[in-house]
Every structure is written in structure tokens, then in C-alpha cells.
Amino acid sequence: AQSVTQLDSQVPVFEEAPVELRCNYSSSVSVYLFWYVQYPNQGLQLLLKYLSGSTLVESINGFEAEFNKSQTSFHLRKPSVHISDTAEYFCAVSGGSYIPTFGRGTSLIVHP
Amino acid sequence: DTAVSQTPKYLVTQMGNDKSIKCEQNLGHDTMYWYKQDSKKFLKIMFSYNNKELIINETVPNRFSPKSPDKAHLNLHINSLELGDSAVYFCASSTASNTGELFFGEGSRLTVL
């Protein structure tokens, strides 16, 4: 069985400040890890993914996440957020069944 | 040209009615899914189809019946709608590589009155 814990349901931050959204997972097999973003009234879009290789993965809009196997974490970071980053962020893990399990989401609220 | 499209986007109906949500993907993917997102944004897998065959059927009431006429379509039919069925339903698809990377539709918001 696999599970995902997103410790923070809401993260408020000021524009241009750094942010970290935390994600921890558990799985009995090797995993693939994902971050998805959901803007208001839209579907989920893939932000970045870890499949293999380098443990640090980046998105095209400045987010990055690091796979830490010993701590079973895949935290999402951005050094300087923008108002347009306001959205719901979901961490997901897939293992043996390849059906991903989602965390409960973290609402990132960027204030001007 | 939308990759995963769902219709309708909004659906408001009375308790006890039957309704359907349609989903189509033009990505050539073999696997399609239905997820339910509740009011607290929690996403739960309902069904998964691979090449028109059911491979996952989580603990969903049998009032919910998926239908896959071909691998590009996965429709969701709901009988005898209840208040608790109100949610946003997302269709998704994935490639045969099965890493778990999903491509989502924009969602269908169902409101049962």
C-alpha cells in the first residue's frame, strides 16, 4: 500500500518570498513521484515528476522538488513566488500498481 | 484541441435522477480513469480502464457505472443521484508506460439538490 501526507493544508506567503510545500510518502516498493497544480476551476496539470536519475527535478516556471529516499520526502520549493502561483498543489506517488495516490493538497496563497 | 475533454462542465440536478458525464481523450493513451474530488479537494480514484477493460474499481456504490465504448472514451453514468454525490468528477488518461503520470480533463461539477 502507498500513502501521501501533505502536512500543510494552507500556506500563505508574500509575493517574491520563498516557499516550501512539504510532501512525505510511504510505499513498500520503488516509487514515482509527482507534483500537480490545480488553478481555480480547472483540472490538475503536471508540474514536475521524479521517475529516476537525478533526485532534483525542476519545472519550467521555477519550481523544483528533491526526492529524498531516506526521509521519504518530495518537498516542492520555489525561491521567489508570484501572485499567479496561487493554486492548489497536490503531491502524488505511484508504486507497484502505477495508480497514483494523491495527498490532500496544499493551498498556496500568494499575497501582494 | 483539448487533450482530455469532459462534458458537461456543470451539471445541476435533483435527487433521484440519473445522469451521465462523458470523457474523450485524443492522446492515444490506453488507460483512462475517473476521480472524484470532494468539497475539501480530496481526490479519490473511482475507476480505471485499460483498453476498454475495467482494471480498478474502488469502493464505489454500484449506482456508478463506467462505460468504455473504445479506448478513447470513458463515460460515467450515475443512477439515483444522492446529495453526497455532489462533487467535481475528473477524467484522466495515461500512457502504457504506466509510471502513474496522468493527464486530466477540466472536471465536471455535479450539484445534486
PDB file of C-alpha atoms in Angstrom:
ATOM      1  CA  ALA A   1       0.000   0.000   0.000  1.00  0.00           C
ATOM      2  CA  GLN A   2       1.116   3.555  -0.569  1.00  0.00           C
ATOM      3  CA  SER A   3       0.142   6.847   1.006  1.00  0.00           C
ATOM      4  CA  VAL A   4       0.985  10.528   0.762  1.00  0.00           C
ATOM      5  CA  THR A   5       0.961  13.128   3.516  1.00  0.00           C
ATOM      6  CA  GLN A   6       0.921  16.825   2.785  1.00  0.00           C
ATOM      7  CA  LEU A   7       1.432  18.348   6.182  1.00  0.00           C
ATOM      8  CA  ASP A   8       0.199  21.846   5.372  1.00  0.00           C
ATOM      9  CA  SER A   9      -3.337  22.389   4.161  1.00  0.00           C
ATOM     10  CA  GLN A  10      -2.691  26.073   3.534  1.00  0.00           C
ATOM     11  CA  VAL A  11       0.494  28.092   3.026  1.00  0.00           C
ATOM     12  CA  PRO A  12       0.158  31.884   2.889  1.00  0.00           C
ATOM     13  CA  VAL A  13       3.181  33.789   1.618  1.00  0.00           C
ATOM     14  CA  PHE A  14       4.014  37.240   0.294  1.00  0.00           C
ATOM     15  CA  GLU A  15       4.956  37.801  -3.315  1.00  0.00           C
ATOM     16  CA  GLU A  16       8.668  37.334  -4.086  1.00  0.00           C
ATOM     17  CA  ALA A  17       9.201  35.322  -0.878  1.00  0.00           C
ATOM     18  CA  PRO A  18      10.478  31.742  -0.985  1.00  0.00           C
ATOM     19  CA  VAL A  19       8.105  28.869  -0.336  1.00  0.00           C
ATOM     20  CA  GLU A  20       8.298  25.166   0.509  1.00  0.00           C
ATOM     21  CA  LEU A  21       5.352  22.783   0.275  1.00  0.00           C
ATOM     22  CA  ARG A  22       6.004  19.569   2.142  1.00  0.00           C
ATOM     23  CA  CYS A  23       5.235  16.058   0.966  1.00  0.00           C
ATOM     24  CA  ASN A  24       6.037  12.752   2.632  1.00  0.00           C
ATOM     25  CA  TYR A  25       5.132   9.362   1.262  1.00  0.00           C
ATOM     26  CA  SER A  26       5.144   5.727   2.240  1.00  0.00           C
ATOM     27  CA  SER A  27       5.430   2.780  -0.092  1.00  0.00           C
ATOM     28  CA  SER A  28       6.715  -0.754   0.085  1.00  0.00           C
ATOM     29  CA  VAL A  29       8.104  -0.615  -3.469  1.00  0.00           C
ATOM     30  CA  SER A  30      10.115   1.775  -5.589  1.00  0.00           C
ATOM     31  CA  VAL A  31       8.131   4.866  -6.392  1.00  0.00           C
ATOM     32  CA  TYR A  32       7.478   7.518  -8.942  1.00  0.00           C
ATOM     33  CA  LEU A  33       6.647  10.932  -7.502  1.00  0.00           C
ATOM     34  CA  PHE A  34       4.673  13.832  -8.900  1.00  0.00           C
ATOM     35  CA  TRP A  35       3.526  17.334  -8.115  1.00  0.00           C
ATOM     36  CA  TYR A  36       0.372  18.559  -9.790  1.00  0.00           C
ATOM     37  CA  VAL A  37      -1.055  22.087  -9.734  1.00  0.00           C
ATOM     38  CA  GLN A  38      -4.753  22.946  -9.875  1.00  0.00           C
ATOM     39  CA  TYR A  39      -5.728  26.528 -10.658  1.00  0.00           C
ATOM     40  CA  PRO A  40      -9.249  27.631  -9.666  1.00  0.00           C
ATOM     41  CA  ASN A  41     -11.995  25.868 -11.625  1.00  0.00           C
ATOM     42  CA  GLN A  42      -9.512  23.889 -13.685  1.00  0.00           C
ATOM     43  CA  GLY A  43      -8.203  20.351 -13.853  1.00  0.00           C
ATOM     44  CA  LEU A  44      -4.881  19.187 -12.496  1.00  0.00           C
ATOM     45  CA  GLN A  45      -1.741  19.814 -14.520  1.00  0.00           C
ATOM     46  CA  LEU A  46       1.556  18.054 -14.050  1.00  0.00           C
ATOM     47  CA  LEU A  47       4.120  20.438 -12.545  1.00  0.00           C
ATOM     48  CA  LEU A  48       7.091  18.088 -12.248  1.00  0.00           C
ATOM     49  CA  LYS A  49       7.937  14.441 -11.759  1.00  0.00           C
ATOM     50  CA  TYR A  50      10.620  12.142 -10.444  1.00  0.00           C
ATOM     51  CA  LEU A  51      10.930   8.841 -12.267  1.00  0.00           C
ATOM     52  CA  SER A  52      14.629   8.014 -11.934  1.00  0.00           C
ATOM     53  CA  GLY A  53      18.059   9.607 -12.204  1.00  0.00           C
ATOM     54  CA  SER A  54      18.785  12.981 -10.655  1.00  0.00           C
ATOM     55  CA  THR A  55      16.939  13.453  -7.390  1.00  0.00           C
ATOM     56  CA  LEU A  56      16.448  17.173  -8.075  1.00  0.00           C
ATOM     57  CA  VAL A  57      13.780  17.902 -10.672  1.00  0.00           C
ATOM     58  CA  GLU A  58      12.665  21.265 -11.979  1.00  0.00           C
ATOM     59  CA  SER A  59       9.627  22.753 -13.693  1.00  0.00           C
ATOM     60  CA  ILE A  60       9.622  25.356 -16.435  1.00  0.00           C
ATOM     61  CA  ASN A  61       8.160  28.030 -14.133  1.00  0.00           C
ATOM     62  CA  GLY A  62      10.827  27.940 -11.425  1.00  0.00           C
ATOM     63  CA  PHE A  63       9.589  25.227  -9.050  1.00  0.00           C
ATOM     64  CA  GLU A  64      11.862  22.397  -8.000  1.00  0.00           C
ATOM     65  CA  ALA A  65      11.484  19.274  -5.891  1.00  0.00           C
ATOM     66  CA  GLU A  66      14.011  16.909  -4.412  1.00  0.00           C
ATOM     67  CA  PHE A  67      13.466  13.199  -3.932  1.00  0.00           C
ATOM     68  CA  ASN A  68      14.893  12.156  -0.575  1.00  0.00           C
ATOM     69  CA  LYS A  69      14.660   8.406  -0.206  1.00  0.00           C
ATOM     70  CA  SER A  70      15.974   8.234   3.363  1.00  0.00           C
ATOM     71  CA  GLN A  71      13.417  10.767   4.558  1.00  0.00           C
ATOM     72  CA  THR A  72      10.710   9.534   2.144  1.00  0.00           C
ATOM     73  CA  SER A  73      10.049  13.108   1.110  1.00  0.00           C
ATOM     74  CA  PHE A  74       9.485  15.056  -2.091  1.00  0.00           C
ATOM     75  CA  HIS A  75       9.169  18.681  -0.982  1.00  0.00           C
ATOM     76  CA  LEU A  76       8.343  21.384  -3.511  1.00  0.00           C
ATOM     77  CA  ARG A  77      10.228  24.689  -3.430  1.00  0.00           C
ATOM     78  CA  LYS A  78      10.335  27.987  -5.237  1.00  0.00           C
ATOM     79  CA  PRO A  79      12.816  30.733  -4.354  1.00  0.00           C
ATOM     80  CA  SER A  80      10.504  33.606  -5.287  1.00  0.00           C
ATOM     81  CA  VAL A  81       6.750  33.204  -5.756  1.00  0.00           C
ATOM     82  CA  HIS A  82       4.434  35.242  -7.920  1.00  0.00           C
ATOM     83  CA  ILE A  83       0.756  36.095  -7.493  1.00  0.00           C
ATOM     84  CA  SER A  84      -0.014  33.741 -10.387  1.00  0.00           C
ATOM     85  CA  ASP A  85       1.360  30.803  -8.368  1.00  0.00           C
ATOM     86  CA  THR A  86      -1.747  30.940  -6.167  1.00  0.00           C
ATOM     87  CA  ALA A  87      -3.299  27.496  -6.615  1.00  0.00           C
ATOM     88  CA  GLU A  88      -3.834  24.090  -5.033  1.00  0.00           C
ATOM     89  CA  TYR A  89      -0.800  21.804  -5.163  1.00  0.00           C
ATOM     90  CA  PHE A  90      -1.058  18.027  -4.974  1.00  0.00           C
ATOM     91  CA  CYS A  91       1.711  15.561  -4.316  1.00  0.00           C
ATOM     92  CA  ALA A  92       1.196  12.056  -5.717  1.00  0.00           C
ATOM     93  CA  VAL A  93       3.024   8.738  -5.530  1.00  0.00           C
ATOM     94  CA  SER A  94       2.717   5.661  -7.704  1.00  0.00           C
ATOM     95  CA  GLY A  95       4.308   2.332  -6.970  1.00  0.00           C
ATOM     96  CA  GLY A  96       3.630  -1.226  -7.959  1.00  0.00           C
ATOM     97  CA  SER A  97       0.094  -0.704  -9.205  1.00  0.00           C
ATOM     98  CA  TYR A  98       1.026   2.517 -11.057  1.00  0.00           C
ATOM     99  CA  ILE A  99      -2.312   4.000  -9.990  1.00  0.00           C
ATOM    100  CA  PRO A 100      -1.225   7.183  -8.252  1.00  0.00           C
ATOM    101  CA  THR A 101      -2.313   8.057  -4.747  1.00  0.00           C
ATOM    102  CA  PHE A 102      -2.792  11.752  -4.088  1.00  0.00           C
ATOM    103  CA  GLY A 103      -2.173  13.792  -0.977  1.00  0.00           C
ATOM    104  CA  ARG A 104      -4.924  16.032   0.353  1.00  0.00           C
ATOM    105  CA  GLY A 105      -3.465  19.094  -1.325  1.00  0.00           C
ATOM    106  CA  THR A 106      -1.853  22.311  -0.125  1.00  0.00           C
ATOM    107  CA  SER A 107      -3.417  25.644  -0.933  1.00  0.00           C
ATOM    108  CA  LEU A 108      -0.684  28.162  -1.762  1.00  0.00           C
ATOM    109  CA  ILE A 109      -1.938  31.700  -1.272  1.00  0.00           C
ATOM    110  CA  VAL A 110       0.372  34.442  -2.513  1.00  0.00           C
ATOM    111  CA  HIS A 111      -0.325  37.915  -1.141  1.00  0.00           C
ATOM    112  CA  PRO A 112       0.820  41.120  -2.850  1.00  0.00           C
TER     113      PRO A 112
ATOM    114  CA  ASP B   1      -7.533  20.985 -29.364  1.00  0.00           C
ATOM    115  CA  THR B   2      -8.163  19.715 -25.828  1.00  0.00           C
ATOM    116  CA  ALA B   3      -6.306  16.517 -24.928  1.00  0.00           C
ATOM    117  CA  VAL B   4      -8.814  15.195 -22.366  1.00  0.00           C
ATOM    118  CA  SER B   5     -12.278  16.697 -22.656  1.00  0.00           C
ATOM    119  CA  GLN B   6     -15.291  16.188 -20.435  1.00  0.00           C
ATOM    120  CA  THR B   7     -18.907  17.170 -20.911  1.00  0.00           C
ATOM    121  CA  PRO B   8     -20.818  18.711 -19.347  1.00  0.00           C
ATOM    122  CA  LYS B   9     -18.646  21.046 -17.293  1.00  0.00           C
ATOM    123  CA  TYR B  10     -21.508  21.842 -14.928  1.00  0.00           C
ATOM    124  CA  LEU B  11     -24.467  19.675 -14.028  1.00  0.00           C
ATOM    125  CA  VAL B  12     -27.244  20.607 -11.602  1.00  0.00           C
ATOM    126  CA  THR B  13     -29.930  18.022 -10.957  1.00  0.00           C
ATOM    127  CA  GLN B  14     -32.434  16.718  -8.433  1.00  0.00           C
ATOM    128  CA  MET B  15     -32.005  13.787  -6.073  1.00  0.00           C
ATOM    129  CA  GLY B  16     -33.107  10.522  -7.603  1.00  0.00           C
ATOM    130  CA  ASN B  17     -32.297  11.483 -11.186  1.00  0.00           C
ATOM    131  CA  ASP B  18     -29.908   9.616 -13.481  1.00  0.00           C
ATOM    132  CA  LYS B  19     -27.109  11.495 -15.231  1.00  0.00           C
ATOM    133  CA  SER B  20     -24.066  10.818 -17.392  1.00  0.00           C
ATOM    134  CA  ILE B  21     -20.713  12.505 -17.829  1.00  0.00           C
ATOM    135  CA  LYS B  22     -18.726  11.895 -20.995  1.00  0.00           C
ATOM    136  CA  CYS B  23     -14.973  11.833 -21.412  1.00  0.00           C
ATOM    137  CA  GLU B  24     -12.827  11.634 -24.506  1.00  0.00           C
ATOM    138  CA  GLN B  25      -9.050  11.712 -24.926  1.00  0.00           C
ATOM    139  CA  ASN B  26      -7.163  12.298 -28.166  1.00  0.00           C
ATOM    140  CA  LEU B  27      -3.720  11.412 -26.790  1.00  0.00           C
ATOM    141  CA  GLY B  28      -3.745   7.799 -27.925  1.00  0.00           C
ATOM    142  CA  HIS B  29      -3.491   6.597 -24.326  1.00  0.00           C
ATOM    143  CA  ASP B  30      -4.506   3.090 -23.312  1.00  0.00           C
ATOM    144  CA  THR B  31      -5.647   3.772 -19.765  1.00  0.00           C
ATOM    145  CA  MET B  32      -8.401   6.076 -18.546  1.00  0.00           C
ATOM    146  CA  TYR B  33      -9.636   6.944 -15.060  1.00  0.00           C
ATOM    147  CA  TRP B  34     -12.402   8.609 -13.142  1.00  0.00           C
ATOM    148  CA  TYR B  35     -11.535  10.536  -9.976  1.00  0.00           C
ATOM    149  CA  LYS B  36     -13.905  12.220  -7.535  1.00  0.00           C
ATOM    150  CA  GLN B  37     -12.831  15.462  -5.828  1.00  0.00           C
ATOM    151  CA  ASP B  38     -14.880  16.382  -2.779  1.00  0.00           C
ATOM    152  CA  SER B  39     -15.500  19.814  -1.286  1.00  0.00           C
ATOM    153  CA  LYS B  40     -12.231  19.589   0.669  1.00  0.00           C
ATOM    154  CA  LYS B  41     -10.314  18.989  -2.575  1.00  0.00           C
ATOM    155  CA  PHE B  42      -9.547  15.366  -1.715  1.00  0.00           C
ATOM    156  CA  LEU B  43      -9.028  13.278  -4.869  1.00  0.00           C
ATOM    157  CA  LYS B  44     -10.166   9.680  -4.832  1.00  0.00           C
ATOM    158  CA  ILE B  45      -9.803   7.112  -7.609  1.00  0.00           C
ATOM    159  CA  MET B  46     -13.115   5.586  -8.645  1.00  0.00           C
ATOM    160  CA  PHE B  47     -12.411   3.522 -11.747  1.00  0.00           C
ATOM    161  CA  SER B  48      -9.615   2.702 -14.141  1.00  0.00           C
ATOM    162  CA  TYR B  49      -9.958   1.169 -17.598  1.00  0.00           C
ATOM    163  CA  ASN B  50      -7.196  -0.235 -19.758  1.00  0.00           C
ATOM    164  CA  ASN B  51      -8.063  -0.825 -23.412  1.00  0.00           C
ATOM    165  CA  LYS B  52     -11.792  -0.847 -22.627  1.00  0.00           C
ATOM    166  CA  GLU B  53     -11.426  -3.305 -19.735  1.00  0.00           C
ATOM    167  CA  LEU B  54     -12.038  -2.461 -16.103  1.00  0.00           C
ATOM    168  CA  ILE B  55      -8.856  -2.849 -14.038  1.00  0.00           C
ATOM    169  CA  ILE B  56      -9.670  -0.840 -10.918  1.00  0.00           C
ATOM    170  CA  ASN B  57     -12.988  -0.465  -9.204  1.00  0.00           C
ATOM    171  CA  GLU B  58     -12.616   1.116  -5.815  1.00  0.00           C
ATOM    172  CA  THR B  59     -15.332   1.018  -3.186  1.00  0.00           C
ATOM    173  CA  VAL B  60     -17.835   2.976  -5.199  1.00  0.00           C
ATOM    174  CA  PRO B  61     -21.620   2.405  -4.927  1.00  0.00           C
ATOM    175  CA  ASN B  62     -22.967   0.327  -7.778  1.00  0.00           C
ATOM    176  CA  ARG B  63     -25.135   3.314  -8.738  1.00  0.00           C
ATOM    177  CA  PHE B  64     -21.980   4.439 -10.543  1.00  0.00           C
ATOM    178  CA  SER B  65     -21.332   2.566 -13.764  1.00  0.00           C
ATOM    179  CA  PRO B  66     -18.457   3.354 -16.119  1.00  0.00           C
ATOM    180  CA  LYS B  67     -18.758   2.543 -19.804  1.00  0.00           C
ATOM    181  CA  SER B  68     -15.877   2.434 -22.266  1.00  0.00           C
ATOM    182  CA  PRO B  69     -17.057   2.043 -25.889  1.00  0.00           C
ATOM    183  CA  ASP B  70     -13.473   2.333 -27.131  1.00  0.00           C
ATOM    184  CA  LYS B  71     -10.119   3.164 -25.613  1.00  0.00           C
ATOM    185  CA  ALA B  72     -10.531   6.883 -26.337  1.00  0.00           C
ATOM    186  CA  HIS B  73     -13.779   7.211 -24.369  1.00  0.00           C
ATOM    187  CA  LEU B  74     -14.764   6.540 -20.781  1.00  0.00           C
ATOM    188  CA  ASN B  75     -18.202   7.680 -19.713  1.00  0.00           C
ATOM    189  CA  LEU B  76     -19.638   7.733 -16.212  1.00  0.00           C
ATOM    190  CA  HIS B  77     -23.299   7.024 -15.586  1.00  0.00           C
ATOM    191  CA  ILE B  78     -24.831   7.660 -12.184  1.00  0.00           C
ATOM    192  CA  ASN B  79     -28.230   6.291 -11.162  1.00  0.00           C
ATOM    193  CA  SER B  80     -30.482   7.534  -8.386  1.00  0.00           C
ATOM    194  CA  LEU B  81     -28.366  10.543  -7.529  1.00  0.00           C
ATOM    195  CA  GLU B  82     -27.890  11.407  -3.853  1.00  0.00           C
ATOM    196  CA  LEU B  83     -26.853  14.632  -2.141  1.00  0.00           C
ATOM    197  CA  GLY B  84     -23.474  13.100  -1.277  1.00  0.00           C
ATOM    198  CA  ASP B  85     -22.701  12.624  -4.955  1.00  0.00           C
ATOM    199  CA  SER B  86     -22.175  16.363  -5.300  1.00  0.00           C
ATOM    200  CA  ALA B  87     -18.524  16.793  -6.228  1.00  0.00           C
ATOM    201  CA  VAL B  88     -16.205  17.524  -9.114  1.00  0.00           C
ATOM    202  CA  TYR B  89     -15.544  14.466 -11.250  1.00  0.00           C
ATOM    203  CA  PHE B  90     -12.289  14.317 -13.178  1.00  0.00           C
ATOM    204  CA  CYS B  91     -11.476  12.105 -16.094  1.00  0.00           C
ATOM    205  CA  ALA B  92      -7.800  11.331 -16.727  1.00  0.00           C
ATOM    206  CA  SER B  93      -5.675   9.215 -19.020  1.00  0.00           C
ATOM    207  CA  SER B  94      -2.174   7.771 -19.001  1.00  0.00           C
ATOM    208  CA  THR B  95       0.255   6.086 -21.351  1.00  0.00           C
ATOM    209  CA  ALA B  96       1.040   2.404 -21.485  1.00  0.00           C
ATOM    210  CA  SER B  97       4.358   3.075 -19.728  1.00  0.00           C
ATOM    211  CA  ASN B  98       2.309   3.222 -16.530  1.00  0.00           C
ATOM    212  CA  THR B  99       4.521   5.445 -14.442  1.00  0.00           C
ATOM    213  CA  GLY B 100       1.402   6.938 -12.943  1.00  0.00           C
ATOM    214  CA  GLU B 101       1.659  10.262 -14.782  1.00  0.00           C
ATOM    215  CA  LEU B 102      -1.879  11.404 -15.520  1.00  0.00           C
ATOM    216  CA  PHE B 103      -3.409  13.853 -17.966  1.00  0.00           C
ATOM    217  CA  PHE B 104      -6.588  15.362 -16.547  1.00  0.00           C
ATOM    218  CA  GLY B 105      -9.701  16.828 -18.042  1.00  0.00           C
ATOM    219  CA  GLU B 106     -11.068  20.112 -16.702  1.00  0.00           C
ATOM    220  CA  GLY B 107     -13.620  18.442 -14.476  1.00  0.00           C
ATOM    221  CA  SER B 108     -17.397  18.183 -14.305  1.00  0.00           C
ATOM    222  CA  ARG B 109     -19.000  19.855 -11.318  1.00  0.00           C
ATOM    223  CA  LEU B 110     -22.074  17.900 -10.257  1.00  0.00           C
ATOM    224  CA  THR B 111     -24.535  19.515  -7.860  1.00  0.00           C
ATOM    225  CA  VAL B 112     -27.386  17.410  -6.517  1.00  0.00           C
ATOM    226  CA  LEU B 113     -30.265  19.355  -4.968  1.00  0.00           C
TER     227      LEU B 113
END
